[in-house]
Tab-separated table of C-alpha atoms in Angstrom:
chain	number	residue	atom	x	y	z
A	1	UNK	CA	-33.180	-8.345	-39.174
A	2	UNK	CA	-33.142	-8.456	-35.699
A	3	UNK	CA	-36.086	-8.488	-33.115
A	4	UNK	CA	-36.459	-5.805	-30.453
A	5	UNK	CA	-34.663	-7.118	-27.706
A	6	UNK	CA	-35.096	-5.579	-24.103
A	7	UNK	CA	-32.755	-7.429	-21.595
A	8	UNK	CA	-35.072	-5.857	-18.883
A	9	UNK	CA	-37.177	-7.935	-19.561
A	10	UNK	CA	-35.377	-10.679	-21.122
A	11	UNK	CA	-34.551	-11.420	-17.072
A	12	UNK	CA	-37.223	-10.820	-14.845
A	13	UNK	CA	-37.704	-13.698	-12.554
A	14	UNK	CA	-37.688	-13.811	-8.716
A	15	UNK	CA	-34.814	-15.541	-7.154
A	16	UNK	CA	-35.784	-17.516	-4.129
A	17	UNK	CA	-32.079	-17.718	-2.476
A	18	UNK	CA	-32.134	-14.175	-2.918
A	19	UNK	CA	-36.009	-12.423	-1.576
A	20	UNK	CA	-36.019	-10.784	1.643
A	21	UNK	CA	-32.252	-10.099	1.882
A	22	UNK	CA	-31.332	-6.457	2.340
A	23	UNK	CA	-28.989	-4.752	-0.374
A	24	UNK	CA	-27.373	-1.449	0.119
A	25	UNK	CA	-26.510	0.163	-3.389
A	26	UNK	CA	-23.834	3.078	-3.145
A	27	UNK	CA	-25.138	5.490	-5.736
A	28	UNK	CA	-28.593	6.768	-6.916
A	29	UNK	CA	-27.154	7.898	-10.399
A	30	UNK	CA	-28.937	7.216	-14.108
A	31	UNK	CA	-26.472	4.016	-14.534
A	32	UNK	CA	-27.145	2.552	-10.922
A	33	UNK	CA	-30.766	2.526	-11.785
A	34	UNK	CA	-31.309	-0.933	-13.410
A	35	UNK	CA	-29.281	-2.414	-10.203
A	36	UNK	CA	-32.161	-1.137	-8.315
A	37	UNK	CA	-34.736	-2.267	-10.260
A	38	UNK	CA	-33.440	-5.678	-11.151
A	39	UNK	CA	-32.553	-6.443	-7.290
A	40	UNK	CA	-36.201	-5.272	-6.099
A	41	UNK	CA	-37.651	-7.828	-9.031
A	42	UNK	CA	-35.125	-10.844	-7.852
A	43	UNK	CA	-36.712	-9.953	-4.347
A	44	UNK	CA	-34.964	-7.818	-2.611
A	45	UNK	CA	-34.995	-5.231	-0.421
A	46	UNK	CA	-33.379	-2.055	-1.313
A	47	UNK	CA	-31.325	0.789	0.314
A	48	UNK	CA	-29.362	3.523	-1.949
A	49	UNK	CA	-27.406	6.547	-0.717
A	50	UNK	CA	-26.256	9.464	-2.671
A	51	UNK	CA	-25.210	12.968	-1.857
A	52	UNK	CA	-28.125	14.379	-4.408
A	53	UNK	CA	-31.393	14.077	-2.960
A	54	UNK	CA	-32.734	13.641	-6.237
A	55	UNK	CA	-30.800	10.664	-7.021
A	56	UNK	CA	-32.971	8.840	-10.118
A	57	UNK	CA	-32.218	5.173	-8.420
A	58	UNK	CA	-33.134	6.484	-4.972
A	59	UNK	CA	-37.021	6.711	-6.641
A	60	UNK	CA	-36.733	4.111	-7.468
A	61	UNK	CA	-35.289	1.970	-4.108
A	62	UNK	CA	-37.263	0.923	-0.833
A	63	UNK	CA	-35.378	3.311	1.121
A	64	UNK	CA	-33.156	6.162	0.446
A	65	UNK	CA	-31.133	8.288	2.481
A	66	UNK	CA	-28.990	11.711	1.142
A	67	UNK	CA	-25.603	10.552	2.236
A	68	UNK	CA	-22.085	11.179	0.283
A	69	UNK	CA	-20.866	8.086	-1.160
A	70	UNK	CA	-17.314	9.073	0.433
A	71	UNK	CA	-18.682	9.063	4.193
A	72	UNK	CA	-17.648	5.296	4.816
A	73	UNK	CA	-19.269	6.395	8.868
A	74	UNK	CA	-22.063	7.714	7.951
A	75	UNK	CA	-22.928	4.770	5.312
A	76	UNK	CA	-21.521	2.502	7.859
A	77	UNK	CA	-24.118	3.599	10.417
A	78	UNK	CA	-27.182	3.163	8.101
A	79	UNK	CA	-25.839	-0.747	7.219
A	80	UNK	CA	-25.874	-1.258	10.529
A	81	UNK	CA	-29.578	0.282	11.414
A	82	UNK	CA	-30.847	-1.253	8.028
A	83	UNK	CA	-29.461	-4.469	8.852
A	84	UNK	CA	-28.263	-5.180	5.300
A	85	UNK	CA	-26.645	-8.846	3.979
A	86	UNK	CA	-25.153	-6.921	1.062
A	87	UNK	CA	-23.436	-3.657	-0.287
A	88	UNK	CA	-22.607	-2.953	-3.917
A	89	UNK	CA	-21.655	0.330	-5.720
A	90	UNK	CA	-21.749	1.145	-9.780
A	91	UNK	CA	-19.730	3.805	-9.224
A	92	UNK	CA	-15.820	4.317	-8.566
A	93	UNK	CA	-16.287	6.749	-5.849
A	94	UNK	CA	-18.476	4.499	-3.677
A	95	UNK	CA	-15.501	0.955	-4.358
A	96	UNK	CA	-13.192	2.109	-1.082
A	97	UNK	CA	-16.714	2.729	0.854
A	98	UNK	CA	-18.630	-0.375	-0.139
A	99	UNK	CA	-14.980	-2.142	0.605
A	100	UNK	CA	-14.660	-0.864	4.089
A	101	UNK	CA	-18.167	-1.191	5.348
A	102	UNK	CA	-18.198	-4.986	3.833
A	103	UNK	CA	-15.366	-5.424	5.992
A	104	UNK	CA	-16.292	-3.999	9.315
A	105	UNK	CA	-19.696	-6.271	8.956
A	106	UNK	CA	-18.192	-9.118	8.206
A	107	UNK	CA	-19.789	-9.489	4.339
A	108	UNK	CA	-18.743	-10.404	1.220
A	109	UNK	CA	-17.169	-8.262	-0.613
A	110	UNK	CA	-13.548	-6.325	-1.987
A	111	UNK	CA	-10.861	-6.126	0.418
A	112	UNK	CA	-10.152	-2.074	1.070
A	113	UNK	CA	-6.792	-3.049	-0.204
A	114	UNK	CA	-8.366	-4.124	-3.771
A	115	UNK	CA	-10.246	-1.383	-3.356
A	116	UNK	CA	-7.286	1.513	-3.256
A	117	UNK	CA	-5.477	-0.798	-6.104
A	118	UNK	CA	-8.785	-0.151	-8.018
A	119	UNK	CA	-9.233	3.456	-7.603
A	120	UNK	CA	-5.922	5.071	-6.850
A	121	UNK	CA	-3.898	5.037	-10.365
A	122	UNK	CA	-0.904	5.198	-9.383
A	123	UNK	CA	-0.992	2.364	-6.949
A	124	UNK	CA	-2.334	0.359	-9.979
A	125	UNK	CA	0.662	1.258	-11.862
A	126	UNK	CA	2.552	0.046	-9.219
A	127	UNK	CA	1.550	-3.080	-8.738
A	128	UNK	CA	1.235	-3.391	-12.082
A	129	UNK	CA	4.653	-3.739	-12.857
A	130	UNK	CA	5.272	-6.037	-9.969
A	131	UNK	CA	3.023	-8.463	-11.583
A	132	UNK	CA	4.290	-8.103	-15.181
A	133	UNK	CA	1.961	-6.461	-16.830
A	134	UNK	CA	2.530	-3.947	-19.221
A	135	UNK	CA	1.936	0.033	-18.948
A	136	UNK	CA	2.230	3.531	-20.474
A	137	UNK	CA	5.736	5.339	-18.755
A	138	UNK	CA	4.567	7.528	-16.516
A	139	UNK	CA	5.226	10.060	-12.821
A	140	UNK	CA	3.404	11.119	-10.116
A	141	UNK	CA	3.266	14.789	-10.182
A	142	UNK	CA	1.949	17.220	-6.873
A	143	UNK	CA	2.682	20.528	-8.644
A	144	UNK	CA	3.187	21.938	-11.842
A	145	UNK	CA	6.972	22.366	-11.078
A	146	UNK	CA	7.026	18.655	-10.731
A	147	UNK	CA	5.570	17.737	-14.151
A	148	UNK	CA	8.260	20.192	-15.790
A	149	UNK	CA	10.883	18.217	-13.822
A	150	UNK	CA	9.565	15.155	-14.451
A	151	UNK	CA	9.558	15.086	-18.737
A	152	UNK	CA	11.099	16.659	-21.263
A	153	UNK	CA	10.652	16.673	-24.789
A	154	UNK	CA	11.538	13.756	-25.933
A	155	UNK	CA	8.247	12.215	-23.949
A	156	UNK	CA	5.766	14.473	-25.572
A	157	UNK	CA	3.710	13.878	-26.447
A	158	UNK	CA	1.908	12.371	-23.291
A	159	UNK	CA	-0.828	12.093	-21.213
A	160	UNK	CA	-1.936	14.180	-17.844
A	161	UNK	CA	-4.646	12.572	-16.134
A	162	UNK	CA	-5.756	12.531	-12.343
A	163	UNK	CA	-4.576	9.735	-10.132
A	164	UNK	CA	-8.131	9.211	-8.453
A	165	UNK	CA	-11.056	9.927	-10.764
A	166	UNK	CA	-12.949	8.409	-13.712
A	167	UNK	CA	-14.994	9.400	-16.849
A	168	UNK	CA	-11.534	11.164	-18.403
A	169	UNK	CA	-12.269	13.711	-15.759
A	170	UNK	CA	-9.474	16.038	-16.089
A	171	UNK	CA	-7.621	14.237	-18.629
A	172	UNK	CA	-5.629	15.801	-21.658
A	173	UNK	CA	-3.523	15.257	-24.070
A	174	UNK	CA	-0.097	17.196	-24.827
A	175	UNK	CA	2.139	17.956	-27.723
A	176	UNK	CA	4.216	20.633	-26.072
A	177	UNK	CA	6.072	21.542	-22.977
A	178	UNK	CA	4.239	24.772	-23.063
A	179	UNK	CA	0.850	23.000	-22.679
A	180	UNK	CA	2.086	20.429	-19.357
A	181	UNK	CA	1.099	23.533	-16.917
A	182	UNK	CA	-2.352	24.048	-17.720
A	183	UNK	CA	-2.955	20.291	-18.242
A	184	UNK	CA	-1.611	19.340	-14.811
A	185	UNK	CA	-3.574	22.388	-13.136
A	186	UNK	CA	-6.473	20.892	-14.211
A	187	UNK	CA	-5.553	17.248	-13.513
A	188	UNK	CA	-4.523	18.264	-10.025
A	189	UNK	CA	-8.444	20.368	-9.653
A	190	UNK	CA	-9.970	16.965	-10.847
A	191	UNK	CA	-8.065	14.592	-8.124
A	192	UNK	CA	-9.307	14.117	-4.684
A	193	UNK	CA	-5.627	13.359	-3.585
A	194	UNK	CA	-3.978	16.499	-5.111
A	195	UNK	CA	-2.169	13.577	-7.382
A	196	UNK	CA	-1.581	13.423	-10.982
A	197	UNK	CA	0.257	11.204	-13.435
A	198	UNK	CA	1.800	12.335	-16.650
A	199	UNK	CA	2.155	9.165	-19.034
A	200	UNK	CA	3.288	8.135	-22.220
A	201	UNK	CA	0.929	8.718	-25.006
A	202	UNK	CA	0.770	5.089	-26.570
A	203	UNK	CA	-0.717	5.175	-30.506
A	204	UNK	CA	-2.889	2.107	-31.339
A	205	UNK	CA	-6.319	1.336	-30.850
A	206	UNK	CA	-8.041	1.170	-27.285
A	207	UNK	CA	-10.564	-1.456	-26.597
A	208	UNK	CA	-12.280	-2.551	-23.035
A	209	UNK	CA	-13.151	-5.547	-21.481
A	210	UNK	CA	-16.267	-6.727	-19.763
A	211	UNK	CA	-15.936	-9.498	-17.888
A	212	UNK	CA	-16.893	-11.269	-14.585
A	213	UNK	CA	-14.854	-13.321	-12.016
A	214	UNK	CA	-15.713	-16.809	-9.726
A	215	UNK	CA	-13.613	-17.948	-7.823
A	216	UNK	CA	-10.376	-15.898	-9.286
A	217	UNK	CA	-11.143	-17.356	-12.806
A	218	UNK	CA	-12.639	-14.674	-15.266
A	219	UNK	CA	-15.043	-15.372	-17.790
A	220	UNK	CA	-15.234	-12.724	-20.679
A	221	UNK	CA	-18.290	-11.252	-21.206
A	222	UNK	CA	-17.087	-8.957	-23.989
A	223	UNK	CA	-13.933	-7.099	-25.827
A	224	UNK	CA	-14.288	-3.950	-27.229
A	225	UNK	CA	-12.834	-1.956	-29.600
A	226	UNK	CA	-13.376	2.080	-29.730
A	227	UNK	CA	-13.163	5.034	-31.604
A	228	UNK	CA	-11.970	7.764	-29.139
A	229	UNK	CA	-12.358	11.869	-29.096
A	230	UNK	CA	-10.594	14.041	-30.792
A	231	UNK	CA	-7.400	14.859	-29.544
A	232	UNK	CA	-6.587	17.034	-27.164
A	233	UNK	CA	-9.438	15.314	-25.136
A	234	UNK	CA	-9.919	11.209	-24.537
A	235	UNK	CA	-13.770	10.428	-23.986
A	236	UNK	CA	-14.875	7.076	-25.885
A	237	UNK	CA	-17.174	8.044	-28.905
A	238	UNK	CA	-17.806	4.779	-29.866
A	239	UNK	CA	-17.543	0.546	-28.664
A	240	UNK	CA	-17.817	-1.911	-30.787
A	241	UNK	CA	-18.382	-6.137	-29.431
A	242	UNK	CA	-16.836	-8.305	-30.172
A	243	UNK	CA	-13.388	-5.936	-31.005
A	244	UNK	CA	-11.904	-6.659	-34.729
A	245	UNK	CA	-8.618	-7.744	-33.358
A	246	UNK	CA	-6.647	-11.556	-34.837
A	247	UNK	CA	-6.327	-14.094	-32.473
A	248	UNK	CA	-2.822	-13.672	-31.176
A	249	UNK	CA	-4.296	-10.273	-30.079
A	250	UNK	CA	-7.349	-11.610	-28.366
A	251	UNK	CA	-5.629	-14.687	-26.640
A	252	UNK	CA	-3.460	-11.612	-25.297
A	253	UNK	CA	-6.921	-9.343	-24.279
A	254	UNK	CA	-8.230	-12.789	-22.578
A	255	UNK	CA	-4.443	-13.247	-20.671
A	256	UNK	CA	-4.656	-9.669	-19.819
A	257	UNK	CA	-7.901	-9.892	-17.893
A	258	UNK	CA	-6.861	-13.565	-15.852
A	259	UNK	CA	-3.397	-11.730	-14.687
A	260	UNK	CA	-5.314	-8.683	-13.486
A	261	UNK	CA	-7.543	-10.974	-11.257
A	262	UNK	CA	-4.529	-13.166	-10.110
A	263	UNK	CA	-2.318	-10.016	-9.719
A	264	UNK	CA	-4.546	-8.195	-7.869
A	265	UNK	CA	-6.460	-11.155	-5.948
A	266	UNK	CA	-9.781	-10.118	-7.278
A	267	UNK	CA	-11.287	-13.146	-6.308
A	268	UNK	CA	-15.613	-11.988	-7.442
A	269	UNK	CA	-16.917	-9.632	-8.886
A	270	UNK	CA	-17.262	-7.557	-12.185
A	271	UNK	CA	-13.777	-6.368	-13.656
A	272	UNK	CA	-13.860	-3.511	-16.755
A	273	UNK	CA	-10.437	-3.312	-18.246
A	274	UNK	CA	-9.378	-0.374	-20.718
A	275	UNK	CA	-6.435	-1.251	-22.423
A	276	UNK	CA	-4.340	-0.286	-25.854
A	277	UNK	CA	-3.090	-2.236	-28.467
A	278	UNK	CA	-0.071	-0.292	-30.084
A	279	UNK	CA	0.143	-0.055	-33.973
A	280	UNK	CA	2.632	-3.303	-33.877
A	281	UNK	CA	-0.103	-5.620	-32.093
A	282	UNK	CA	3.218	-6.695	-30.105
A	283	UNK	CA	2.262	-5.834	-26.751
A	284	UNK	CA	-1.162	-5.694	-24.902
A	285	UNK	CA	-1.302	-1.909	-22.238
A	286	UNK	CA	-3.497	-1.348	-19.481
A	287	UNK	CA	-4.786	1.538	-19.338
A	288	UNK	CA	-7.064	0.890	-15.859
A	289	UNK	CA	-9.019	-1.336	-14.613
A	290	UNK	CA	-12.381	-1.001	-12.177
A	291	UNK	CA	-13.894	-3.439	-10.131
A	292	UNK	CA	-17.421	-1.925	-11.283
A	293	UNK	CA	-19.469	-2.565	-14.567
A	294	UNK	CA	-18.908	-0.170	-17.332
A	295	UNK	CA	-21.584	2.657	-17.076
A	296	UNK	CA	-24.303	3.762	-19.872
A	297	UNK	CA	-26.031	0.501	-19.479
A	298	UNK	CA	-23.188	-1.366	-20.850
A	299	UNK	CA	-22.828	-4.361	-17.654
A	300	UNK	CA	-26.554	-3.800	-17.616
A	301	UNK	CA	-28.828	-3.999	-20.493
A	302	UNK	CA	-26.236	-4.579	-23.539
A	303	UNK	CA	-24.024	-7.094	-21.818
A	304	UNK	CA	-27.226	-9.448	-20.951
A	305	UNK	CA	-28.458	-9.134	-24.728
A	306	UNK	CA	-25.009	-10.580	-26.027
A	307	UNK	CA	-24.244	-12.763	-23.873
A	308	UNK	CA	-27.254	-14.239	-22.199
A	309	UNK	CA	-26.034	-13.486	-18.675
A	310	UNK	CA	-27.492	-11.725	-16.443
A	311	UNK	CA	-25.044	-9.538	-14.721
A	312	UNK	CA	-27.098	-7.719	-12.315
A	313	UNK	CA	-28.047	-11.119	-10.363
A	314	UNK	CA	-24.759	-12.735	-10.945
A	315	UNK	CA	-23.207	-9.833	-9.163
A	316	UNK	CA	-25.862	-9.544	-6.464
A	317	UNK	CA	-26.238	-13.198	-5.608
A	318	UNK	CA	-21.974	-12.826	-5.158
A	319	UNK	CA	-22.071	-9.484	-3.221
A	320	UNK	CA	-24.355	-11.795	-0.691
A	321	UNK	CA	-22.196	-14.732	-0.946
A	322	UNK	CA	-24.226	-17.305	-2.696
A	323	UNK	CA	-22.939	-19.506	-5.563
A	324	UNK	CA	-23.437	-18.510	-9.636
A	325	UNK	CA	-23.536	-20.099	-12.822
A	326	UNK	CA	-21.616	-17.935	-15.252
A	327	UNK	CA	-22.169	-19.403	-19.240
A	328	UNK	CA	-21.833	-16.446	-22.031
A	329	UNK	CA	-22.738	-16.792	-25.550
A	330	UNK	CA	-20.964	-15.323	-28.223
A	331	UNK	CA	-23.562	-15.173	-30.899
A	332	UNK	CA	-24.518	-11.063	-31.599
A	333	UNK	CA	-22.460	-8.135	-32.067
A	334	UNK	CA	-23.631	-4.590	-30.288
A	335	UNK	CA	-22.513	-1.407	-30.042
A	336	UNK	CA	-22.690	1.670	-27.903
A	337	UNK	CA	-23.039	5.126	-29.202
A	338	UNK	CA	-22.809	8.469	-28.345
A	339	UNK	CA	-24.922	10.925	-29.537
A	340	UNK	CA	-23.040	14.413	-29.516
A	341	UNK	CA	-24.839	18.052	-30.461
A	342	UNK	CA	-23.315	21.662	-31.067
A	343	UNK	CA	-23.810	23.943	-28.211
A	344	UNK	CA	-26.906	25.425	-27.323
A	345	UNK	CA	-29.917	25.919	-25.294
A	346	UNK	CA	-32.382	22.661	-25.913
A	347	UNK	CA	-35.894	23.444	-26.810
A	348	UNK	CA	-37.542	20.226	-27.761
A	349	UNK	CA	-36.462	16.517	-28.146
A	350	UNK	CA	-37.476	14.744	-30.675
A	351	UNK	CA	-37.359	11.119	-32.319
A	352	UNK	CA	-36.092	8.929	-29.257
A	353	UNK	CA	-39.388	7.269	-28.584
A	354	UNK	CA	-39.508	6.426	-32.062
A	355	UNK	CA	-35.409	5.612	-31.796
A	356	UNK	CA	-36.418	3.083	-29.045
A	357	UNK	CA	-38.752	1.096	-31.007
A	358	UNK	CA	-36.405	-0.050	-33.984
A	359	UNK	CA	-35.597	-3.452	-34.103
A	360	UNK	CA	-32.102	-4.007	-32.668
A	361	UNK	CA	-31.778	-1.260	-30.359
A	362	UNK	CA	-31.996	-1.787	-26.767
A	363	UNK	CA	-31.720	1.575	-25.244
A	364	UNK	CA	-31.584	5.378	-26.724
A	365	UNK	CA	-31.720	8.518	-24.489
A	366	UNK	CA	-30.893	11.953	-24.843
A	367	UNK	CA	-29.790	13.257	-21.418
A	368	UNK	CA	-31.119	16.811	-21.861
A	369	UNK	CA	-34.276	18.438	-21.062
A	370	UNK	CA	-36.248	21.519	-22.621
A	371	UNK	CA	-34.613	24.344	-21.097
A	372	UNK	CA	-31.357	22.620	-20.195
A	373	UNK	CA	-28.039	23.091	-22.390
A	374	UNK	CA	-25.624	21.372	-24.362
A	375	UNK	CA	-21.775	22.481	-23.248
A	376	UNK	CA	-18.667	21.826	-24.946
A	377	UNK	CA	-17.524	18.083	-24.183
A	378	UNK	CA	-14.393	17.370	-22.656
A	379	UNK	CA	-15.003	14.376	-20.638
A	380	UNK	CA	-17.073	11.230	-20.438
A	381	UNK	CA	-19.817	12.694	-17.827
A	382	UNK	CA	-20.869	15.385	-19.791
A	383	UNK	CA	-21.604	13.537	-23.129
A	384	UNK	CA	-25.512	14.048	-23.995
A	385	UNK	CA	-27.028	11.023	-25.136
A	386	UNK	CA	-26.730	7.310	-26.075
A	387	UNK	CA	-27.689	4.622	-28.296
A	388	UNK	CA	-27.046	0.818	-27.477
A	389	UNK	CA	-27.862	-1.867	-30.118
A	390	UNK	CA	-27.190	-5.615	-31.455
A	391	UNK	CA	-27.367	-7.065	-34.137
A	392	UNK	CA	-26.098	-10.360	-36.148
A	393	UNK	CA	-22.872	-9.021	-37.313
A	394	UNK	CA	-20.786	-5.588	-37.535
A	395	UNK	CA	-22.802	-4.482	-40.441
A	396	UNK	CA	-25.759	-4.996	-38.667
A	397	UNK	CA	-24.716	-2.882	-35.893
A	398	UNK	CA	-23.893	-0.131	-37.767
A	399	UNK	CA	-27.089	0.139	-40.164
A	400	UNK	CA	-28.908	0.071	-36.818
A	401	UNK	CA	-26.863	2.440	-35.239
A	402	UNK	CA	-27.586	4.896	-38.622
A	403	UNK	CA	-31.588	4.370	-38.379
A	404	UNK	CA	-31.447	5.267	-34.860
A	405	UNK	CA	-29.760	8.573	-35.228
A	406	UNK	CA	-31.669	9.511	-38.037
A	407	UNK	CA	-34.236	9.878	-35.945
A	408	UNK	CA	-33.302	11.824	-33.060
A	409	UNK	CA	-33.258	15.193	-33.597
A	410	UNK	CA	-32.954	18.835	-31.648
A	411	UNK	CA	-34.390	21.869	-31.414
A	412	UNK	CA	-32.768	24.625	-30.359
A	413	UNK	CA	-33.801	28.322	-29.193
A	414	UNK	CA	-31.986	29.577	-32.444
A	415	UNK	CA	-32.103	26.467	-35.111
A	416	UNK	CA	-34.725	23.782	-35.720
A	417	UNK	CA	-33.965	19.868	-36.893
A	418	UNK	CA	-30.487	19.786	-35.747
A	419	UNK	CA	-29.078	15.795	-35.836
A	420	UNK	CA	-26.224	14.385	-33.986
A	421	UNK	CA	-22.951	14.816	-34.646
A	422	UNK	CA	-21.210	12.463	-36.701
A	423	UNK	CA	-17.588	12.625	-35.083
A	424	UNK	CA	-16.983	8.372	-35.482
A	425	UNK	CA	-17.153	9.029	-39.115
A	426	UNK	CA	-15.950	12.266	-39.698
């Protein structure tokens, strides 16, 4: 059985190298919080910007100030006034910032070029392919008229996704010709750029890839694999560490991830990697990569419990340029969860408190408050509620995982008791 295990405060030390330097954080958002917190306890002092002036990690930094994380001037000005030695983001949006002010003051950090490669799907296809590695077929599309021209029907289905957001904003799956307009409309809503892609719909099973990079060598913090939504939508449900793939497959997962940094020249950092193994186990697809952890606490809090590491202060200390000691262990399995609900106006939450205090799980939450309402889901930003655990094997994982949702229950304003959806299993 396993203990309760709180990475939090598993790592809580100061860091000498590290107190008194000044850290701007791009993003106040739930999943930048435990950046905050952990950078304040190492010593630091702390800046975050967000366009929301109720940003949760802005309550929880030294200083906040309201400013869009896509104002590189504006967030430029304040690193100058604050006098900061570093500048980190959590959050896709905020890479080609963070990039662009680390290079006009002279601080580690991403090149802007990395940056773009990072954020901009399409240019990640591209270079892609000039450094080998395998992806889905795909087009750019501006206009609806260009995704008819652009695939007929012996390419459905496929895949229409935006070339410049994240969360499977605006992503959708296709069966028909008859379906490409209204999935490319809303692709085309979802991208900054007025970009989509349409791409081939690869069958297999998709998996991610946690790792962290010194000195242009990656060391693997964890491989993933997932149960997905279903179709015609293509949120994660479910991850599973360490993936149940055969070796060939994960010497090919572990290739994967050293030829993104050496393609790319991601010299530091964080890397998450989606990719797809197809029903033959043949080939090994990126899907994307970010140079960002993976959100719902995954780089934070269930990362450190499997591995040891902790990823907040490895990827602070390199943001400000000092040296780190990267050594994962391999020992426990974990999972993350989602907890999905039917539609409907929340009354009371109930059971998360006690969901918190099994042994095994490191983090539940149910992302809804009395009053608020539960929507229909159709990407990865809208998805109500979480549950992270470890445990000593698979099993483990999942008996935890059951204990924890049974008890976490809603009430709504027209039904009483109502448990999570079951969509992994169903």
């Amino acid at each position: 059985m396993p203990t309760r295990l709180d990475p939090v405060e598993q790592f809580t030390a100061a860091d000498p190298e590290l107190a008194g330097k000044r850290l701007l954080i791009l993003g106040g958002g739930l999943w930048q919080v435990e950046y905050v917190r952990r950078a304040r306890q190492l010593g630091l002092e702390t800046w975050v910007t967000d366009w929301s002036s109720t940003a949760l990690a802005g309550e929880e930094a030294d200083h906040f100030e309201p400013i869009d994380l896509k104002d590189r001037d504006a967030t430029l000005a304040l690193a100058r006034r604050a006098g900061i030695d570093a500048v980190l983001t959590a959050a896709d949006i905020g890479v080609p910032t963070a990039a662009f002010v680390a290079e006009r003051l002279g601080l580690p950090g991403h090149p802007p070029s990395l940056a773009e490669y990072a954020t901009n799907k399409l240019k990640m296809r591209q270079r892609s392919e000039l450094a080998g590695i395998a992806c889905p077929w795909y087009r750019r599309v501006r206009s609806t008229e260009d995704a008819a021209a652009a695939i007929d029907d012996e390419k459905l289905p496929a895949i229409v996704k935006p070339v410049d957001n994240c969360s499977s904003r605006g992503v959708r799956w296709i069966a028909r010709k008859s379906e490409l307009a209204a999935a490319v409309s809303d692709a085309l809503a979802a991208s900054r750029c007025g970009e989509a892609l349409v791409e081939q719909f690869l069958v297999g099973t998709e998996g991610s890839i946690e790792a962290l990079v010194q000195d242009g060598l990656v060391k693997i913090l964890g491989i993933c694999d997932k149960t997905k939504s279903p179709l015609p939508d293509r949120y994660d449900l479910e991850l599973r560490y360490p993936g149940a793939y055969d070796g060939t497959v994960w010497a090919a997962l572990e290739s994967l991830a050293q030829r993104i940094a050496d393609g790319f020249e991601v010299a530091d950092g964080i890397l998450h990697i989606e990719f797809l193994v197809p029903d033959d186990g043949r080939t090994v697809y990126l899907i994307e990569f970010a140079i960002r952890g993976c959100g719902s606490n995954v780089a934070t809090r269930l990362m450190p419990a499997l591995t040891g590491v902790d990823v907040v202060r490895v990827v602070i200390r390199q943001a400000v340029g000092l040296p780190v000691r990267i050594e994962p262990s391999y020992a426990r399995h974990g999972a993350l969860h989602f907890l999905m609900f039917p539609r409907g106006r929340v009354v009371a939450v109930r059971g998360v408190d006690a969901a918190r205090r099994l042994p095994g799980v490191i983090d539940a939450s149910v992302e809804r408050a009395p009053g608020e309402s539960i929507d229909e889901v159709h990407d990865g930003r809208s998805r109500p509620g979480h549950v992270l655990v470890w445990g000593r094997d698979r099993a483990e994982v999942q008996r935890t995982l059951s204990d924890a949702r049974a008890l976490i229950r809603l009430d709504y304003d027209h039904a009483t008791d109502v448990p999570p959806l079951d969509l992994v299993r169903a």
